[in-house]
Coordinates of C-alpha atoms in Angstrom, one line a residue:
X106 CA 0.0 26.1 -12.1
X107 CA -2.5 25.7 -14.8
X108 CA -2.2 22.0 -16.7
X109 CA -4.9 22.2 -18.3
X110 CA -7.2 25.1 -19.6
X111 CA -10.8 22.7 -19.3
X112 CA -10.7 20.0 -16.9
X113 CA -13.9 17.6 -15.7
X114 CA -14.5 18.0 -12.2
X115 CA -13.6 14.5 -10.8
X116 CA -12.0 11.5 -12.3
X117 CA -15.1 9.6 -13.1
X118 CA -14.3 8.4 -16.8
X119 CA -14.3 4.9 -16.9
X120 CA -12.2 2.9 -19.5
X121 CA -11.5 -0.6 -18.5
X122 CA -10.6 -4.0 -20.1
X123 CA -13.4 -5.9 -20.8
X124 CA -11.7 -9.2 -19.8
X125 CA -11.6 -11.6 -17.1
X126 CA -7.7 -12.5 -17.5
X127 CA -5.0 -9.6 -18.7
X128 CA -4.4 -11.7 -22.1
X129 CA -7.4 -11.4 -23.2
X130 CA -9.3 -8.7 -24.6
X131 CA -12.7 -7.3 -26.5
X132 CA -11.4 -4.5 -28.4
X133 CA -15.0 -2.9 -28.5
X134 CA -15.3 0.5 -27.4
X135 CA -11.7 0.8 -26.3
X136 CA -9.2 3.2 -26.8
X137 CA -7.0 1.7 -29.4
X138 CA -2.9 0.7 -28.3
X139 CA -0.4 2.7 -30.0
X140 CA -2.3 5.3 -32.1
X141 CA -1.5 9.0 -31.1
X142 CA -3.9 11.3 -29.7
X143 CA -5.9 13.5 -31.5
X144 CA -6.9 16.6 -29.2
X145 CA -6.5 17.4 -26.0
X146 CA -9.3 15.9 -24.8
X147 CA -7.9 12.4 -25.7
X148 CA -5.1 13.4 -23.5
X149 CA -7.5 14.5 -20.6
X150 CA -9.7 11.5 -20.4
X151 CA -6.9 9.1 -20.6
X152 CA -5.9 10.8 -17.4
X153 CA -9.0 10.2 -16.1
X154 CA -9.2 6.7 -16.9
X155 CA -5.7 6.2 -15.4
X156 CA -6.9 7.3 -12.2
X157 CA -9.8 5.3 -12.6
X158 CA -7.9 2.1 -12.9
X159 CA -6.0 3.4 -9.8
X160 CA -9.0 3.9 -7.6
X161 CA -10.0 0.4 -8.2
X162 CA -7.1 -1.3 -7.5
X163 CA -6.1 0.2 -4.6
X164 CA -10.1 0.8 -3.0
X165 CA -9.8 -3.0 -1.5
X166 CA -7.8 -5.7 0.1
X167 CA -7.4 -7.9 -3.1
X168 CA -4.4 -6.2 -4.0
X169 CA -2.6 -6.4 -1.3
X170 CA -3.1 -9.8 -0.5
X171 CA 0.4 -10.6 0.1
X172 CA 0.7 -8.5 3.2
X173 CA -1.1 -11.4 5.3
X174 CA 2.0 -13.0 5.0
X175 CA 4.1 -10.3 7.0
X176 CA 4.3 -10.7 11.1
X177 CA 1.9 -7.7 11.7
X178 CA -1.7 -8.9 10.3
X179 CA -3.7 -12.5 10.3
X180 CA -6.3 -13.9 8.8
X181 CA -10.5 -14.1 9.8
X182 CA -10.8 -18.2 10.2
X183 CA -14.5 -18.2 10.8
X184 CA -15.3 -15.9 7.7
X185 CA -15.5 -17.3 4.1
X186 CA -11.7 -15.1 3.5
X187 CA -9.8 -18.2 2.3
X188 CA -8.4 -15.6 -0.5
X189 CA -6.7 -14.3 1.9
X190 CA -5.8 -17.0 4.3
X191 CA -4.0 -18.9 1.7
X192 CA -1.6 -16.0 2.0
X193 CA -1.6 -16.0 5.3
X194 CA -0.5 -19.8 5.5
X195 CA 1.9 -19.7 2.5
X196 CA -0.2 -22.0 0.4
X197 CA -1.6 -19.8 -2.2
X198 CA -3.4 -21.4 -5.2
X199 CA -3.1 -20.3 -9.1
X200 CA -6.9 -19.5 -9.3
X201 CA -6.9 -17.2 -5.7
X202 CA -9.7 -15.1 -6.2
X203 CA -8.0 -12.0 -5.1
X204 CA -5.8 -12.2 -8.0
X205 CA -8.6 -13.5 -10.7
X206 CA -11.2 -11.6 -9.6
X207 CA -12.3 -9.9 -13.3
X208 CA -13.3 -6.8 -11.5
X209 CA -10.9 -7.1 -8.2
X210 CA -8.8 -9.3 -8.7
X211 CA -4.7 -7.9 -8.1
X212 CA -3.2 -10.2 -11.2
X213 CA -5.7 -8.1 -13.4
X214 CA -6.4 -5.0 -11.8
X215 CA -2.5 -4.3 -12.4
X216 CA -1.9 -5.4 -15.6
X217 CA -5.1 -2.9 -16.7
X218 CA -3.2 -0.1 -14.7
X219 CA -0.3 -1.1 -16.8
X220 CA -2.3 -1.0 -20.2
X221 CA -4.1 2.4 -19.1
X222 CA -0.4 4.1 -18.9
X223 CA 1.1 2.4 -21.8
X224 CA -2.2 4.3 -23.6
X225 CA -0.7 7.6 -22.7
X226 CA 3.1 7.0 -22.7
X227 CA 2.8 5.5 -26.0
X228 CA -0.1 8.0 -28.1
X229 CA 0.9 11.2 -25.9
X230 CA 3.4 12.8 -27.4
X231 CA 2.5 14.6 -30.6
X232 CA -0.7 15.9 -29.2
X233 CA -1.8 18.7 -31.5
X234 CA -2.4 21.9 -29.7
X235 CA -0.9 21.4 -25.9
X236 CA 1.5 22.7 -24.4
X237 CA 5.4 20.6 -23.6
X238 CA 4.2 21.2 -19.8
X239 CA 1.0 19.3 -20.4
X240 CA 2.3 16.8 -22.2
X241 CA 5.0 16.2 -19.3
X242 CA 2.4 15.9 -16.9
X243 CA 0.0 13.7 -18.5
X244 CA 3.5 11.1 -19.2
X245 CA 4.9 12.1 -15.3
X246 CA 1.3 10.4 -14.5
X247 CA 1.9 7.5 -16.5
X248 CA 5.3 6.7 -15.7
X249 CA 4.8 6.9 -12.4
X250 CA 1.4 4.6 -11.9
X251 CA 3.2 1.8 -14.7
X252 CA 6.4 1.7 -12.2
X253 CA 4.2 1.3 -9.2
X254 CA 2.0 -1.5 -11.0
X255 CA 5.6 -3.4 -11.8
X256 CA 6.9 -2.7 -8.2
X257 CA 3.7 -4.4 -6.9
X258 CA 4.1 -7.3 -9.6
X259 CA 7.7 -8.1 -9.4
X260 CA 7.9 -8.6 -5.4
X261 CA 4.1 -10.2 -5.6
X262 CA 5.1 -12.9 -8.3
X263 CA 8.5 -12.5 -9.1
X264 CA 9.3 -12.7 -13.2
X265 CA 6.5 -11.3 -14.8
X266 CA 6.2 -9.8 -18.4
X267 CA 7.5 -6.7 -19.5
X268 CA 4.4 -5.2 -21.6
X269 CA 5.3 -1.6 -23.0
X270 CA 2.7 -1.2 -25.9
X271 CA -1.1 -1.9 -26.5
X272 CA -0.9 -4.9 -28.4
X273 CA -2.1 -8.9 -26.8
X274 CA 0.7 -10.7 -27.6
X275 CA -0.2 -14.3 -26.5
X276 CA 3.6 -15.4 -27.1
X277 CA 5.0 -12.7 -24.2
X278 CA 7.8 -14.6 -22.4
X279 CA 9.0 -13.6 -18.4
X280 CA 11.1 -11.0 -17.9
X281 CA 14.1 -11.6 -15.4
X282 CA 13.3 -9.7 -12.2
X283 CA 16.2 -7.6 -12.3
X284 CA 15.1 -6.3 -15.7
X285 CA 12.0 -5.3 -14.1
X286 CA 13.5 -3.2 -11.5
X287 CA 15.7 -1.8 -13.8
X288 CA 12.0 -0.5 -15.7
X289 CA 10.5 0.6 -12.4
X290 CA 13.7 2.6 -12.0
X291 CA 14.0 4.0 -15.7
X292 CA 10.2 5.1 -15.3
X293 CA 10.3 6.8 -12.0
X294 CA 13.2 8.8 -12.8
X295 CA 10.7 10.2 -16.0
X296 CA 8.2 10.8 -13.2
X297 CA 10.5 12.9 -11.2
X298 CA 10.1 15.6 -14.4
X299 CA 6.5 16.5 -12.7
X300 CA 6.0 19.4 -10.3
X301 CA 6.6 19.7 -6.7
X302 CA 2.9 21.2 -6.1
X303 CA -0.2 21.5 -7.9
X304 CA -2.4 24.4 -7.6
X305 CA -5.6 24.0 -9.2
X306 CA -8.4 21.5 -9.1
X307 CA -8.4 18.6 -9.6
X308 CA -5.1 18.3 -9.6
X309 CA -5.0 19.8 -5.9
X310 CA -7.3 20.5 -2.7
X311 CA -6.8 22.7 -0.2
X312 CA -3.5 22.8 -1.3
X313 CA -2.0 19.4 -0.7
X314 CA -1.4 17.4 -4.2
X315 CA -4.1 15.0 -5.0
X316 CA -2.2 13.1 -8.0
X317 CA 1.6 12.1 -8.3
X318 CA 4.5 14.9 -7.7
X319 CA 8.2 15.2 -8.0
X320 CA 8.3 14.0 -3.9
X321 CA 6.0 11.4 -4.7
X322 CA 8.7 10.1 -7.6
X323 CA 11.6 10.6 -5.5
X324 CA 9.8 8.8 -2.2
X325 CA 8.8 5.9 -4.4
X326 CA 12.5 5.3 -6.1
X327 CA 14.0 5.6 -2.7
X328 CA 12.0 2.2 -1.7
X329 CA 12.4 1.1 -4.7
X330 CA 16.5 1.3 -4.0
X331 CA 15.8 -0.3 -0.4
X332 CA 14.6 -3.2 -1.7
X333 CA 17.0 -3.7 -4.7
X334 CA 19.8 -3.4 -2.0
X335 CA 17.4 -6.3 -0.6
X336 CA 16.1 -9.6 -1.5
X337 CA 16.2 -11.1 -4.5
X338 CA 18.4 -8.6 -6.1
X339 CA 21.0 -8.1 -3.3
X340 CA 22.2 -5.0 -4.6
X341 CA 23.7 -4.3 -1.2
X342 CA 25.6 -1.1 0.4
X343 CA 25.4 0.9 -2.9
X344 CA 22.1 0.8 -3.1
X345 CA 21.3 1.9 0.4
X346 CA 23.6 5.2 -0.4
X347 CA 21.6 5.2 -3.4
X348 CA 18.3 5.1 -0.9
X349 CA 19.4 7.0 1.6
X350 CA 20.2 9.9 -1.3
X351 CA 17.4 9.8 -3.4
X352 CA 15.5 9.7 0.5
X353 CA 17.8 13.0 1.2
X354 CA 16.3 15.1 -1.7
X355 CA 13.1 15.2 -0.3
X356 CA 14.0 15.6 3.2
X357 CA 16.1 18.7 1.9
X358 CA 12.7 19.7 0.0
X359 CA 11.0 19.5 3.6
X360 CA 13.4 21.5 5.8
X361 CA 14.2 24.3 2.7
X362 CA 10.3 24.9 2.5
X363 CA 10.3 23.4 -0.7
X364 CA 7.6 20.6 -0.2
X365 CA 5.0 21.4 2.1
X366 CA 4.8 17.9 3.9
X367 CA 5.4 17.5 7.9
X368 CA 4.5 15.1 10.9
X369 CA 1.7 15.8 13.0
X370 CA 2.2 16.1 16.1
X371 CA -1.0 13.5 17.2
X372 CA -0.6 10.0 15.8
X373 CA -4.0 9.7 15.3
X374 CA -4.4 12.5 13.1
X375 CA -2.6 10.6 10.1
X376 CA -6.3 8.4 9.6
X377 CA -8.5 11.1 10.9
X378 CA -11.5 12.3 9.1
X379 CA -10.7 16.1 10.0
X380 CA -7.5 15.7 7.8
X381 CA -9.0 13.1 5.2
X382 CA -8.5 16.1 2.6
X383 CA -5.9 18.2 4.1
X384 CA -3.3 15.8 5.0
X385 CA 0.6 17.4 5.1
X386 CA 1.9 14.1 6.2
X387 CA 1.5 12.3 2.9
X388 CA 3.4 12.0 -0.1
X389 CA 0.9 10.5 -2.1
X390 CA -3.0 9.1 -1.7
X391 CA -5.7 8.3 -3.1
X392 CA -8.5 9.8 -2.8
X393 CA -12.7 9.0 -3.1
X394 CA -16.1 9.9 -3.4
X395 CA -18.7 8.8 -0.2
X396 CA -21.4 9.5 -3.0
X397 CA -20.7 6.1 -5.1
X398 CA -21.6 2.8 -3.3
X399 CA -20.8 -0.7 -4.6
X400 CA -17.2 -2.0 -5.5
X401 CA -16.7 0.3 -8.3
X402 CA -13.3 1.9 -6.8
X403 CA -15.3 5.3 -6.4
X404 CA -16.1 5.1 -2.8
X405 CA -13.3 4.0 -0.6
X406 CA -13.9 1.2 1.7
X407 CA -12.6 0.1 4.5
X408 CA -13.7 0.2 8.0
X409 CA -16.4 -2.2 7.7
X410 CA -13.7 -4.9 6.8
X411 CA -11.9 -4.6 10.1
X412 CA -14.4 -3.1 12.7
X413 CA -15.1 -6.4 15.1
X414 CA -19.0 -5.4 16.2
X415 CA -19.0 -8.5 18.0
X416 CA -20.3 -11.1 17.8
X417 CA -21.1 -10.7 14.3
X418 CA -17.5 -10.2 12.6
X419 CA -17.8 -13.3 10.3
X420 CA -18.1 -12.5 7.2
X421 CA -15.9 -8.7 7.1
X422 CA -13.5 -9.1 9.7
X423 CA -10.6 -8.9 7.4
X424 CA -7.3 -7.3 8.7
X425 CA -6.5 -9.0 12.1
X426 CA -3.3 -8.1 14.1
X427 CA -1.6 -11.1 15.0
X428 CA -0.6 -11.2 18.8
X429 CA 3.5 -11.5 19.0
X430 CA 3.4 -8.4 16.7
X431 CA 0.3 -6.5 18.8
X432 CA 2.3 -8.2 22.0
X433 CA 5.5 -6.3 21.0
X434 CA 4.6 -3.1 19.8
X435 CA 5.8 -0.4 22.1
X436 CA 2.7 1.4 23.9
X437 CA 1.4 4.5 23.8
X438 CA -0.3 7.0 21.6
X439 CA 0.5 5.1 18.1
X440 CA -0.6 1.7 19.9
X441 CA -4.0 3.1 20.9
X442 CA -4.4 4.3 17.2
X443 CA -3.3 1.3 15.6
X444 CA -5.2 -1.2 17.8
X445 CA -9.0 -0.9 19.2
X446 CA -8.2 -0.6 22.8
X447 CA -10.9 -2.0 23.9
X448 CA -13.9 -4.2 22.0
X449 CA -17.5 -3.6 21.9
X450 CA -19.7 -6.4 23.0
X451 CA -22.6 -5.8 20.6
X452 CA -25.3 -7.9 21.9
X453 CA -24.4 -6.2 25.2
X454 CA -22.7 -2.6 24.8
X455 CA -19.9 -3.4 26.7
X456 CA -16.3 -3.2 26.8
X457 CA -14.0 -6.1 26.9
X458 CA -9.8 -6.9 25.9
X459 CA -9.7 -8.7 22.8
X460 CA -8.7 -11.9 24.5
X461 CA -12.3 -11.9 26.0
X462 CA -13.8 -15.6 25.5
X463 CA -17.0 -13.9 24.7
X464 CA -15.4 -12.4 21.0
X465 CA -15.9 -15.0 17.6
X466 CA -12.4 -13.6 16.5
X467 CA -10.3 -13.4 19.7
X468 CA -7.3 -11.7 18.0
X469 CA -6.5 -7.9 18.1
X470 CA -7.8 -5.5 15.5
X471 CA -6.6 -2.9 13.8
X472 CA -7.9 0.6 13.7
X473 CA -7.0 2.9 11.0
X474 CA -9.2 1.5 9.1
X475 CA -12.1 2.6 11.7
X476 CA -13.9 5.7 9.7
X477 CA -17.5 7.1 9.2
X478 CA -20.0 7.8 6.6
X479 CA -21.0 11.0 8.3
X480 CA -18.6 13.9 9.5
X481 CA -18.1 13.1 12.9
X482 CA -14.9 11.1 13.8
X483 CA -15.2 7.2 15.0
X484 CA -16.1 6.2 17.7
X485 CA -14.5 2.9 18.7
X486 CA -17.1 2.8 21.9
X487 CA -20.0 2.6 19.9
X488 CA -21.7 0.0 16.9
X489 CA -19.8 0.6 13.6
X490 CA -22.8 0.5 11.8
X491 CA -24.5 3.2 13.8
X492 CA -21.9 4.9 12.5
X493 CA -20.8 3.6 8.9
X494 CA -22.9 2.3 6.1
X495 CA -19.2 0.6 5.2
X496 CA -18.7 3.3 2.3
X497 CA -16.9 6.6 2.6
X498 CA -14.2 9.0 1.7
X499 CA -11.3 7.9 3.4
X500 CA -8.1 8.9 1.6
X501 CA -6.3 5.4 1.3
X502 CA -2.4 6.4 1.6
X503 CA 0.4 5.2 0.1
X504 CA 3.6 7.3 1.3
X505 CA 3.4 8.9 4.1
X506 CA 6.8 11.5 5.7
X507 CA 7.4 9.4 8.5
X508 CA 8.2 6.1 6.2
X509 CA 10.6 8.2 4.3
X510 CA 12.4 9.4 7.7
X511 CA 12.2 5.9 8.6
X512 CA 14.0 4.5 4.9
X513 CA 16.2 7.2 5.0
X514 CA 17.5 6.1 8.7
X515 CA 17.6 1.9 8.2
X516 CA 19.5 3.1 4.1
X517 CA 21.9 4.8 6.0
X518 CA 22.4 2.4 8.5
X519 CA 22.8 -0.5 6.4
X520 CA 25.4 1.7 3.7
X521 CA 27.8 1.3 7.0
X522 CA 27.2 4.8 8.0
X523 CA 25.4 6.5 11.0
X524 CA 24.2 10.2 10.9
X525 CA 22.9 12.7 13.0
X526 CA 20.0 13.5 11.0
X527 CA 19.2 10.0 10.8
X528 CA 19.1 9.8 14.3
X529 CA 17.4 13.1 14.7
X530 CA 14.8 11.7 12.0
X531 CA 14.2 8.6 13.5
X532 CA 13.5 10.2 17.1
X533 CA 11.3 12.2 15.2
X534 CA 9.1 9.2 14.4
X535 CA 9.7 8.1 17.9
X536 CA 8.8 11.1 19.9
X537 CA 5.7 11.4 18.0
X538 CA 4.6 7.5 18.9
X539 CA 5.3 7.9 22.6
X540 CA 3.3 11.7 22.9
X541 CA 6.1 13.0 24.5
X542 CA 9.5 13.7 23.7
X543 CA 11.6 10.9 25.0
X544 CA 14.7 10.8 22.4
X545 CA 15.0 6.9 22.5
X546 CA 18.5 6.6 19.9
X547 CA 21.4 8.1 21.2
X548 CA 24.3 9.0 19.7
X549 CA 25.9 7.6 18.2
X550 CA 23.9 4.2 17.3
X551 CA 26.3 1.9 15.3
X552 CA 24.9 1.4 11.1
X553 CA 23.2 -1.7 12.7
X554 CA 21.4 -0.1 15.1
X555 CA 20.0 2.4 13.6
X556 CA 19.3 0.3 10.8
X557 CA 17.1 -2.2 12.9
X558 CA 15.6 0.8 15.0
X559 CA 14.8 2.2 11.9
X560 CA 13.3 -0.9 10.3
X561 CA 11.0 -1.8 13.3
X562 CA 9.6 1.4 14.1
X563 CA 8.6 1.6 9.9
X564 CA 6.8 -1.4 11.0
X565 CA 5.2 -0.3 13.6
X566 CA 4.6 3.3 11.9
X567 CA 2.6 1.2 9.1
X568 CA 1.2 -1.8 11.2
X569 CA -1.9 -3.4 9.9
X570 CA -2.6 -0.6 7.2
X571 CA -2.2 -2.7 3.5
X572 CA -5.1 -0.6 1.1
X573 CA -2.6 1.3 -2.0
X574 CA 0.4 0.8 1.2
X575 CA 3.9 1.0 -1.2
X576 CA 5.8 -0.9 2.0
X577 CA 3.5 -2.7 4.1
X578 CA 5.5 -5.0 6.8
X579 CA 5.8 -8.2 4.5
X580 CA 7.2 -5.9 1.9
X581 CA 9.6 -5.5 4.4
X582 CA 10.2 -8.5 6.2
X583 CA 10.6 -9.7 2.1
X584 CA 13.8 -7.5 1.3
X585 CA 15.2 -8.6 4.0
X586 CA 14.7 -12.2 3.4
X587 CA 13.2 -12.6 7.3
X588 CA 9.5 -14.3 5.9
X589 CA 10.8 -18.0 6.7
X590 CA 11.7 -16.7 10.3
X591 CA 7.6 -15.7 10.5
X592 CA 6.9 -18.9 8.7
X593 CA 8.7 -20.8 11.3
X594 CA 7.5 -19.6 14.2
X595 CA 3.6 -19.6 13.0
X596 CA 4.2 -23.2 12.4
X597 CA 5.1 -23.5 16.2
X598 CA 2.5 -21.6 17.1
X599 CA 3.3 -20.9 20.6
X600 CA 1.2 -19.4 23.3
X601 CA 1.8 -15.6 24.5
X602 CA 0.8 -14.1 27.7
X603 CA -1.2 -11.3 26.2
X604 CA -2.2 -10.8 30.1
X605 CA -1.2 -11.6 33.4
X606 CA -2.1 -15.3 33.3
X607 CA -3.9 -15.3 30.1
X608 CA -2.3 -16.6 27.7
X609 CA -3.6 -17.0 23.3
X610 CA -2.4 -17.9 20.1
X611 CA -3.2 -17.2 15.9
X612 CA -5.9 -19.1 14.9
X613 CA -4.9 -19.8 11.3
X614 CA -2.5 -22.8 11.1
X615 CA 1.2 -22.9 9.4
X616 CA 2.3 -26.0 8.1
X617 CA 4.5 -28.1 5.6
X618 CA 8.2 -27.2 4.6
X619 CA 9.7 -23.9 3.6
X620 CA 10.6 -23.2 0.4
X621 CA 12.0 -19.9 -0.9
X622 CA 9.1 -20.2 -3.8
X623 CA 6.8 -19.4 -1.3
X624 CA 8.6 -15.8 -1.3
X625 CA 6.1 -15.1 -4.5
X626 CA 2.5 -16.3 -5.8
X627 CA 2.0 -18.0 -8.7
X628 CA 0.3 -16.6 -12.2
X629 CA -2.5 -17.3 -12.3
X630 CA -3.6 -20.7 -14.0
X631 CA -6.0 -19.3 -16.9
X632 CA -3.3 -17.1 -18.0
X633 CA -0.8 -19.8 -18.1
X634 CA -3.5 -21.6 -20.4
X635 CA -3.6 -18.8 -22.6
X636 CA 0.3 -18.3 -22.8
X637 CA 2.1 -21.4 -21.8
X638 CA 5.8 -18.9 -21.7
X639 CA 4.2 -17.7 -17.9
X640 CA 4.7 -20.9 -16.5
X641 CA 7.5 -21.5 -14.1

């Protein structure tokens, strides 16, 4: 399929906000709100400079923030992360600097994601000299990246506004949070309009579709459903049929041959670097350069912030596990990938459990996350930084085949209905986490237990990995209104036997009262300055 007759050779056209808040803005050297393209070049470079936006909000942990807050991952206490320990202890402050941040900051990064598809939606459509199929695409983008910026806003801070042109308006009042959902819904069903594959660069490599699809849509509105059927909404059973179907479609797409996705058989293949750029597992990604260094969004980073190389984890040591989660999680193949099964001792080369009084941070870490700047696959055994200057190529995904078997299963479930392909699905997952085939859910499983069977192992299918993640584990635990249960018991803070006899607990502190406000973040304070209608 040929989009576009002349297309740049990577998405490196920048066009950003100058601004350190999303209300305010230096027109200079923009591309101007509502206006309508002029050639097709307009239309390719906004395209560009959507993805660009994309790359940088989803390249590091600011974002995704929030998911400190769910069961699986804890914070660094001996590092300067307070950003992201106020998430992790419910107390989040209206000046956090992972939402502030001018150039990383979530509240921001999003609202210029929003602005760069409004650009397109809005000047798009009377293009001179494109074709309909162009046109589509260039929208399909749009649509889609806007609805995924509003998902993440909506369950991040709750009422937010409801910005669908270029203009500042300094006067823009909250919208209610169903309204919003009912947006994210609207524009994901445009998004649907895009192919099923693309064929040519840089639209595609080595086959597998680098930017948004038709399954990539469909995925997205079925956790989109989920959580309507969820907290706050409460949409209940009929939007878990409405899940579980829109789940369906692509599941049918899978088994007729239609989309090309499938599960590996290796756990550890999902994060590998041998499949970085051939990856039939996932939905949708995105995707970097190792050439660009610095935090541009060009070169993906990650590892670096979660490798221990102990003793000197201070500052970087980002994405913890936290232990009743790590504790719980059912060994085998996808526990040895998700967790570093053993820690290096830097200062001695050695191999020690993470409970080891030696380590600063004596707390499991995750592993996905563990990835090189050369071509050779990491090595948990040896120094991270023999290995990684802490900026490479890893793909950072976002939907992956084995969520969707997993919403499909739990949608089902919780509609009051139990299938056999839900059950076959969720073994799927199962078989593939254990190495072997083992065929854990019988038949029949009531709705409730295949929906909790199906809930857990998404969490454990996802543990610990938060960078452009649509349904990280707090995103979970949040539709189901189960946070103040987590908030509860890291307030008690008991010890767990993580060994025979040995016995830890999380480092960060939980205190004060519970309140259901604690569900969301609050706007930031400078932008409530600016436009006193944000405050709540």
């Amino acid at each position: 399929m040929k989009l576009f007759d002349r297309i740049p050779a990577c998405f490196f056209l920048l066009w950003m906000v100058s601004c350190t808040s999303f209300l305010e803005e230096d027109p200079k050297g923009q591309l101007s709100g509502n206006l309508s393209f002029t050639n097709k070049n307009d239309l390719e470079s906004s395209i560009h400079a959507l993805y660009k936006n994309v790359r940088n909000l989803t390249n590091g942990a600011n974002c995704y923030a929030p998911a400190w807050a769910g069961d699986d991952l804890t914070a660094n206490n001996n590092s300067d992360r307070q950003k992201w320990r106020e998430f992790d202890q419910w107390n989040v402050s209206d000046n956090n600097g992972s939402m502030t941040g001018s150039e990383t900051g979530s509240w921001v990064l999003l609202w210029k994601m929003v602005k760069a598809a409004n650009y397109i939606i809005n000047g798009v459509r009377h293009t001179p000299d494109v074709t309909e199929e162009q046109i589509t695409f260039a929208l399909g983008q749009a649509y889609y990246w806007r609805a995924y910026s509003y998902f993440y806003l909506v369950r991040n801070w709750g009422s937010v506004p409801k910005i669908l042109e270029g203009e500042v308006d300094y006067t823009r009042e909250l919208c209610p949070v169903e309204e919003i959902f009912d947006r994210i819904v609207s524009d994901l069903l445009e998004a649907e309009k895009l192919p099923v594959q693309y064929t040519t660069a840089p639209w595609a490599v080595n086959g597998r579709n680098v930017v948004v699809s038709k399954g990539a849509a469909q995925a997205t509105l079925a956790y989109v459903y989920l959580t309507m059927a969820g907290w706050p909404l409460d949409k209940g059973a009929a939007y878990y049929t409405l899940a579980a179907g829109k789940a369906k479609e692509v599941i049918d797409g899978v088994e007729q041959g239609t989309y090309y996705y499938g599960l590996y058989d290796n756990y550890k293949d999902i994060h590998s670097k041998r499949y970085n750029y051939d990856n039939r597992e996932v939905i949708l990604a995105v995707y970097y350069s190792p050439n660009w260094q610095g935090d541009n969004g060009q070169a993906a980073r990650g590892g670096i912030n979660d490798a221990p190389n102990d003793p000197g984890t201070g500052g970087w040591a980002q994405g913890i596990g936290e232990i009743k989660f790590w504790k719980t999680f059912p060994e085998g193949p996808r526990k040895e990938a998700t967790y570093y099964p053993k820690i290096r001792l830097d200062n001695e080369g050695t191999m020690v459990d993470w409970w080891d009084e030696r380590r600063m941070v004596i707390l499991p870490f995750f592993l996905k996350s563990g990835y090189t700047s050369n071509e050779e696959e990491y090595d948990y055994t040896k120094n991270y930084n023999d290995q990684s200057n802490g900026w490479n190529d890893q793909a950072h995904h976002i939907i992956r085949l084995s969520e969707l078997y997993c919403w499909y299963a739990e949608a089902v479930g919780r509609s009051g209905q139990t299938t056999p392909l839900a059950i076959e699905l969720l073994n799927k997952v199962r078989n593939r986490a254990e190495g072997r085939e083992v065929n854990l859910y019988p038949a029949p499983l009531s709705p409730t237990e295949l929906a909790e069977a199906a809930y857990n192992e998404h969490g454990w299918e996802i543990a610990g990995w938060y960078w452009g993640s649509l349904a990280t584990r707090f995103y979970d635990q949040q539709r189901m209104n189960r946070v103040k249960d987590h908030f509860e018991f890291r307030k008690e803070n008991p010890l767990i036997e993580v060994s025979p006899g040995i016995f830890r607990q999380e480092i960060v502190r939980v205190s004060g009262t519970w309140d259901e406000r604690k569900m969301y973040a609050p706007i930031p304070g400078s932008d409530v300055l600016l436009n006193p209608n944000l405050r709540k």
